[in-house]
């Protein structure tokens, strides 16, 4: 710090001068007062004591000497005291200043010793000082920094931000910690972590604040780099189709990629913190937990195959250190279902070839033993529970049981020889023989009698597959297997066809030839005579070196022509594709193919090809068995159409309807709207005109609905007389508009279609707003809506009980009949002018018609009394709303209007009955009926009162508005309903 011309020194000088002048002034004033007092007092005394001038002069000299002596002593004392006090105070201040100066130097040394940036500002935001690190950082000495503001040192935008924070500190008196990117005027930008705190004077007033800043640019760069690397890591694992996760030591997810989230149909963030038990069924969660534990406990990578639902996953799980003393588990999981299924097919074909080879080469005691062996092997191959083989006699059209597997018969039952059997319904066997095609039935529930025919001890067949084995174009054997845990499919058919065809060949061979040479010739004969096309192909060149008769018949070439051709001329694949196929057969990775083959005629057939490597004439060749599956493929396409369409109308069926709904849910096409329609009185129509006419009506209705729905939605027939429409993107008002369109335009299109017009359809709808709304719940909602409309449509007075009661009431009083009909119509008109929905209008009309149904229990004499009712009679009449509601509550169709009918005699001012409801607590429908009931009552003659004309009736209604009747409804009735009726 500089000491010369120090501002503090100048300040001290001025302060001492001010203090000296103050003290001197006090002394001067004191002496002035004392002198004046001394003169006045001494002159007064002298005047009283002396009359002689000489005495007065002497006294004056004496008093002057005394005054001088006293003044001298007093001046000395006062000067000495003040000078001593000033010197003492000055010495104290000097020592304090030296101490402060020493502390300032010490503080400067301390702040200069730190690498953090230290600075001081006054309350005017001017720098008062800084440390050496701040000087080096900003590139200016402290002397040049003092007195400057942030606007002199940094970019203006940064200075604005600093000033805002400094202002908050001065105003609040609270410290602030901020992290900021500072841009200096020379272009440098650095990240600073700054703490700012206020400091105070002796009166606890904020006179400035001190700041300490640390350059965190490197740390910030590392943080940004870590964030970048984190994003790169997330992008990396999310780009993988494999399921990837990391769990902590409690098996909670702490990292999960998008593929895993998609598997659970959730977002990545929704998996974090959850265990498998919160995400999947306990059975599968147990499987996952076991492999997780194995990876952590064994401290090594664990590879497993895990089956979740119908998917096969290859998992690699490995321990991961997540803390100093904690270990989690990471995993990479690949869906290998397709590869697994393909390998399963390859394995089945290989196993089939092994069994055929066993049947051909293994020594059996007889053919029965050989067939029994093959059947049990087939059972394991197809993972079935039961199996049996029937011999078929073409001439007799009978089946004879030849072989069966363990478990087909109960203990204590024996079959010693083939018997005529009815193990399963005969039509299934007939179907396999009649169509010469395999029969598959999944999800059946056929009771299978035991051999002794005991119906109380059946074996239940849940899944069933049967296929015929042909010889010389005739069925000779029917092979069946049952109760596989999963569905039978084409792979099972192909596997069993290949196996049992080979086994049958082996069986025939064993019956006719005992020696190896005879076996070889017999096998060749069977190949040549077999209906299946068989070829021998040279692996490398594709040259055909063998073909059976079925091959020449199938392709249309002679034997000689085929043996001068290559397989490429038949399948039309290029050389590289052929080599690739052959390599897969040779290395055992694939033996089954489906390809188009070209016949000599130019026709193209779709064929299944089973190829395996065999020894032939001391060389390895491909032995291929080929099946014409063109009809199967065509049938599959037809079946696919039939699977999703209604056979009678051509509309989509329920299966497509359910799958389309699920597809839209999965694609989140919300909201999804569902309309359900039911043909009114269709059963009666069928019974009247016959089912043929009914089918025609269904077709015509379907045509009308198809034209009406068009491309707006998906139309399906989901039951006998039920239709459904699925739409997307419509909110509730749009759904109501669409419902009106279905009702109005269908009615217009259905005129004059049948002798009595096309039956009407009642529609209901429901709207799915989120994925959790199931199809079942939506159907229930739509059905409730639909049946509600049925009940309150013009044709809906369906309850025989209600009809009988109303007829009985009308028989008592014809006046009540006309009154009920008029109240229903007037109520309907009011509701329409209040713009209520169609179903509300229907409901109000029906409630108006039935509002006095409870009067059935009132004596005719009271109902038709000419005079006014007495008190008891009036109390009886007042019971009829409750009785009406009680009758309707017991009738399913009218439960919803019972509360309306109960409340139609409540008054708007709360003085009505039976519950004394007031204002809008009274159901709106009941308030509407009350206006209609009152108007009809006063405008028609009664036994005790003449009818009012229209003008008087209107005045009466106006007087009742707000007391008995709802004023708003009265206004609508007078201004619109009556106005319209003029």
XYZ file of C-alpha atoms in Angstrom, residues 184-447:
264
model
C -14.234 -10.617 -20.652
C -13.767 -7.708 -23.039
C -10.714 -9.357 -24.567
C -12.898 -12.290 -25.701
C -12.015 -14.800 -22.978
C -14.815 -16.870 -21.461
C -14.438 -18.719 -18.160
C -16.746 -20.542 -15.744
C -16.626 -19.084 -12.198
C -18.063 -20.455 -8.948
C -18.591 -17.294 -6.840
C -19.597 -16.663 -3.202
C -20.609 -13.094 -2.294
C -21.248 -11.889 1.281
C -22.057 -8.393 2.669
C -19.938 -6.595 5.360
C -21.125 -3.940 7.821
C -19.972 -0.823 9.732
C -20.203 -0.390 13.512
C -23.863 0.593 13.150
C -24.580 -2.714 11.327
C -25.158 -0.943 8.030
C -24.070 -2.707 4.829
C -21.166 -0.743 3.434
C -20.100 -3.253 0.802
C -19.509 -6.916 0.116
C -16.671 -9.313 -0.465
C -16.542 -11.924 -3.224
C -14.510 -15.098 -3.653
C -14.509 -16.709 -7.122
C -12.993 -19.966 -8.277
C -12.232 -20.802 -11.877
C -14.169 -24.041 -12.553
C -13.759 -24.060 -16.329
C -11.893 -27.367 -16.234
C -14.445 -28.988 -13.920
C -17.292 -27.634 -16.011
C -15.644 -28.981 -19.147
C -15.393 -32.400 -17.504
C -19.063 -32.276 -16.471
C -20.131 -31.320 -19.984
C -17.927 -34.079 -21.360
C -19.522 -36.564 -18.944
C -22.995 -35.455 -20.045
C -21.969 -35.828 -23.673
C -20.561 -39.285 -22.991
C -23.755 -40.196 -21.100
C -25.871 -39.193 -24.101
C -23.556 -41.122 -26.398
C -23.847 -44.145 -24.093
C -27.655 -43.897 -24.057
C -27.717 -43.511 -27.848
C -25.423 -46.518 -28.148
C -27.458 -48.887 -25.982
C -30.780 -47.586 -27.346
C -29.662 -48.315 -30.905
C -29.378 -51.994 -30.034
C -32.297 -54.376 -30.588
C -30.971 -56.418 -27.653
C -32.498 -55.847 -24.217
C -29.860 -54.161 -22.020
C -30.049 -53.300 -18.330
C -28.020 -52.754 -15.157
C -29.470 -53.565 -11.733
C -28.162 -52.644 -8.281
C -27.448 -55.071 -5.455
C -31.192 -55.150 -4.631
C -31.986 -56.114 -8.255
C -33.581 -52.736 -9.007
C -33.079 -51.315 -12.499
C -30.670 -48.372 -12.611
C -30.029 -48.437 -16.384
C -32.430 -49.686 -19.081
C -32.351 -49.238 -22.857
C -35.254 -48.492 -25.164
C -35.565 -52.088 -26.374
C -36.172 -53.245 -22.789
C -38.729 -50.475 -22.256
C -40.510 -51.489 -25.477
C -40.584 -55.111 -24.273
C -42.474 -53.995 -21.131
C -44.541 -51.417 -23.131
C -43.239 -48.662 -20.855
C -40.874 -45.712 -20.965
C -37.234 -46.111 -19.893
C -37.747 -43.863 -16.872
C -40.652 -46.014 -15.666
C -38.313 -49.016 -15.265
C -35.765 -47.250 -13.063
C -36.018 -48.353 -9.438
C -38.304 -51.318 -10.211
C -37.583 -55.040 -9.871
C -38.709 -57.814 -12.226
C -41.503 -58.678 -9.787
C -43.046 -55.248 -10.424
C -42.831 -55.665 -14.199
C -43.794 -59.270 -15.030
C -45.563 -62.343 -13.696
C -43.987 -63.988 -10.702
C -43.218 -67.201 -12.618
C -41.029 -65.366 -15.133
C -39.625 -63.000 -12.502
C -38.377 -66.043 -10.532
C -36.532 -67.268 -13.651
C -34.846 -63.894 -14.169
C -33.968 -63.559 -10.479
C -32.204 -66.936 -10.425
C -29.834 -66.004 -13.261
C -29.277 -62.522 -11.721
C -28.241 -64.125 -8.435
C -26.010 -66.643 -10.184
C -24.054 -63.860 -11.955
C -23.481 -61.955 -8.682
C -22.794 -64.952 -6.442
C -20.452 -66.704 -8.908
C -18.757 -63.412 -9.885
C -18.699 -64.396 -13.547
C -20.676 -64.094 -16.744
C -23.665 -66.427 -16.865
C -25.240 -67.381 -20.207
C -28.718 -68.911 -20.212
C -31.777 -69.463 -22.378
C -34.913 -68.077 -20.751
C -38.473 -68.599 -22.009
C -40.839 -65.700 -21.376
C -44.363 -66.343 -22.633
C -43.831 -67.744 -26.152
C -40.467 -66.024 -26.702
C -36.986 -67.501 -26.291
C -34.244 -65.188 -25.001
C -30.481 -65.771 -24.953
C -29.143 -63.915 -21.904
C -25.620 -62.956 -20.888
C -25.512 -61.638 -17.331
C -22.377 -60.410 -15.584
C -21.467 -58.827 -12.224
C -20.854 -55.056 -12.148
C -19.268 -53.142 -9.244
C -21.594 -50.237 -8.478
C -20.040 -49.112 -5.163
C -17.036 -49.885 -2.992
C -18.726 -52.856 -1.365
C -21.764 -53.440 -3.585
C -22.186 -55.462 -6.746
C -24.988 -55.250 -9.258
C -25.774 -57.266 -12.360
C -25.695 -56.190 -16.002
C -27.269 -58.043 -18.906
C -27.450 -58.203 -22.669
C -30.502 -60.193 -23.764
C -31.235 -61.204 -27.334
C -34.562 -62.452 -28.666
C -33.573 -65.674 -30.406
C -37.087 -66.988 -30.908
C -36.845 -67.116 -34.715
C -33.405 -68.737 -34.665
C -34.564 -71.142 -31.966
C -37.630 -72.131 -33.974
C -35.513 -72.600 -37.090
C -33.049 -74.694 -35.146
C -35.975 -76.659 -33.764
C -37.125 -77.400 -37.318
C -33.600 -78.430 -38.310
C -33.377 -80.590 -35.208
C -36.723 -82.210 -36.026
C -35.649 -82.965 -39.572
C -32.337 -84.388 -38.343
C -34.138 -86.434 -35.727
C -36.628 -87.588 -38.357
C -33.791 -88.750 -40.576
C -32.238 -90.535 -37.598
C -35.477 -92.347 -36.757
C -36.002 -93.316 -40.394
C -32.434 -94.575 -40.542
C -32.984 -96.502 -37.301
C -36.164 -98.026 -38.675
C -34.337 -99.000 -41.848
C -31.176 -100.393 -40.283
C -32.029 -101.495 -36.759
C -33.017 -105.083 -36.149
C -36.603 -105.506 -35.011
C -38.351 -108.710 -34.093
C -41.263 -107.871 -36.362
C -43.019 -105.025 -38.131
C -45.246 -104.322 -35.109
C -42.209 -103.686 -32.934
C -40.762 -101.419 -35.619
C -43.982 -99.358 -35.921
C -44.361 -99.168 -32.142
C -40.796 -97.858 -31.923
C -41.451 -95.227 -34.595
C -44.717 -94.139 -32.937
C -43.061 -93.609 -29.550
C -40.210 -91.726 -31.213
C -42.763 -89.577 -33.062
C -44.440 -88.834 -29.747
C -41.210 -87.378 -28.363
C -40.467 -85.592 -31.636
C -43.797 -83.729 -31.620
C -43.871 -83.346 -27.806
C -47.277 -85.045 -27.694
C -48.868 -86.957 -24.818
C -50.720 -89.657 -26.775
C -50.321 -91.301 -30.150
C -51.827 -94.152 -32.162
C -51.803 -95.631 -35.634
C -54.819 -96.978 -37.511
C -54.679 -99.264 -40.505
C -57.305 -98.360 -43.068
C -59.146 -100.847 -45.223
C -60.160 -99.065 -48.420
C -62.642 -101.766 -49.409
C -64.402 -102.036 -46.070
C -64.000 -98.348 -45.201
C -62.951 -99.369 -41.706
C -60.176 -98.418 -39.316
C -58.277 -100.971 -37.279
C -56.146 -99.904 -34.301
C -52.575 -101.047 -34.922
C -50.338 -99.235 -32.418
C -50.738 -96.932 -29.437
C -48.475 -95.216 -26.917
C -48.271 -95.635 -23.174
C -51.059 -93.921 -21.230
C -53.771 -94.338 -23.842
C -55.512 -96.928 -21.687
C -56.196 -97.146 -18.007
C -54.497 -99.731 -15.825
C -56.204 -103.083 -15.917
C -57.229 -102.643 -19.563
C -55.473 -104.682 -22.215
C -55.671 -104.753 -25.990
C -54.182 -107.933 -27.435
C -55.023 -107.380 -31.081
C -56.219 -104.635 -33.437
C -59.859 -103.794 -32.835
C -62.455 -101.658 -34.489
C -62.244 -98.489 -32.421
C -64.179 -95.328 -31.806
C -61.391 -93.643 -29.872
C -62.302 -90.313 -31.361
C -65.201 -88.969 -33.375
C -65.395 -90.786 -36.669
C -65.841 -87.632 -38.748
C -62.253 -86.607 -37.985
C -60.912 -89.844 -39.438
C -63.252 -89.568 -42.391
C -62.022 -86.029 -43.036
C -58.363 -87.112 -43.213
C -59.227 -90.010 -45.544
C -61.790 -88.170 -47.630
C -59.612 -85.083 -48.293
C -56.287 -86.923 -48.319
C -55.031 -84.070 -46.169
C -53.797 -83.773 -42.595
C -56.326 -82.738 -39.953
C -55.307 -80.351 -37.144
C -57.637 -79.351 -34.332
C -56.261 -77.084 -31.645
C -58.162 -76.107 -28.518
C -60.644 -78.960 -28.786
C -62.147 -80.718 -25.777
C -63.016 -84.209 -26.971
C -63.729 -86.921 -24.367
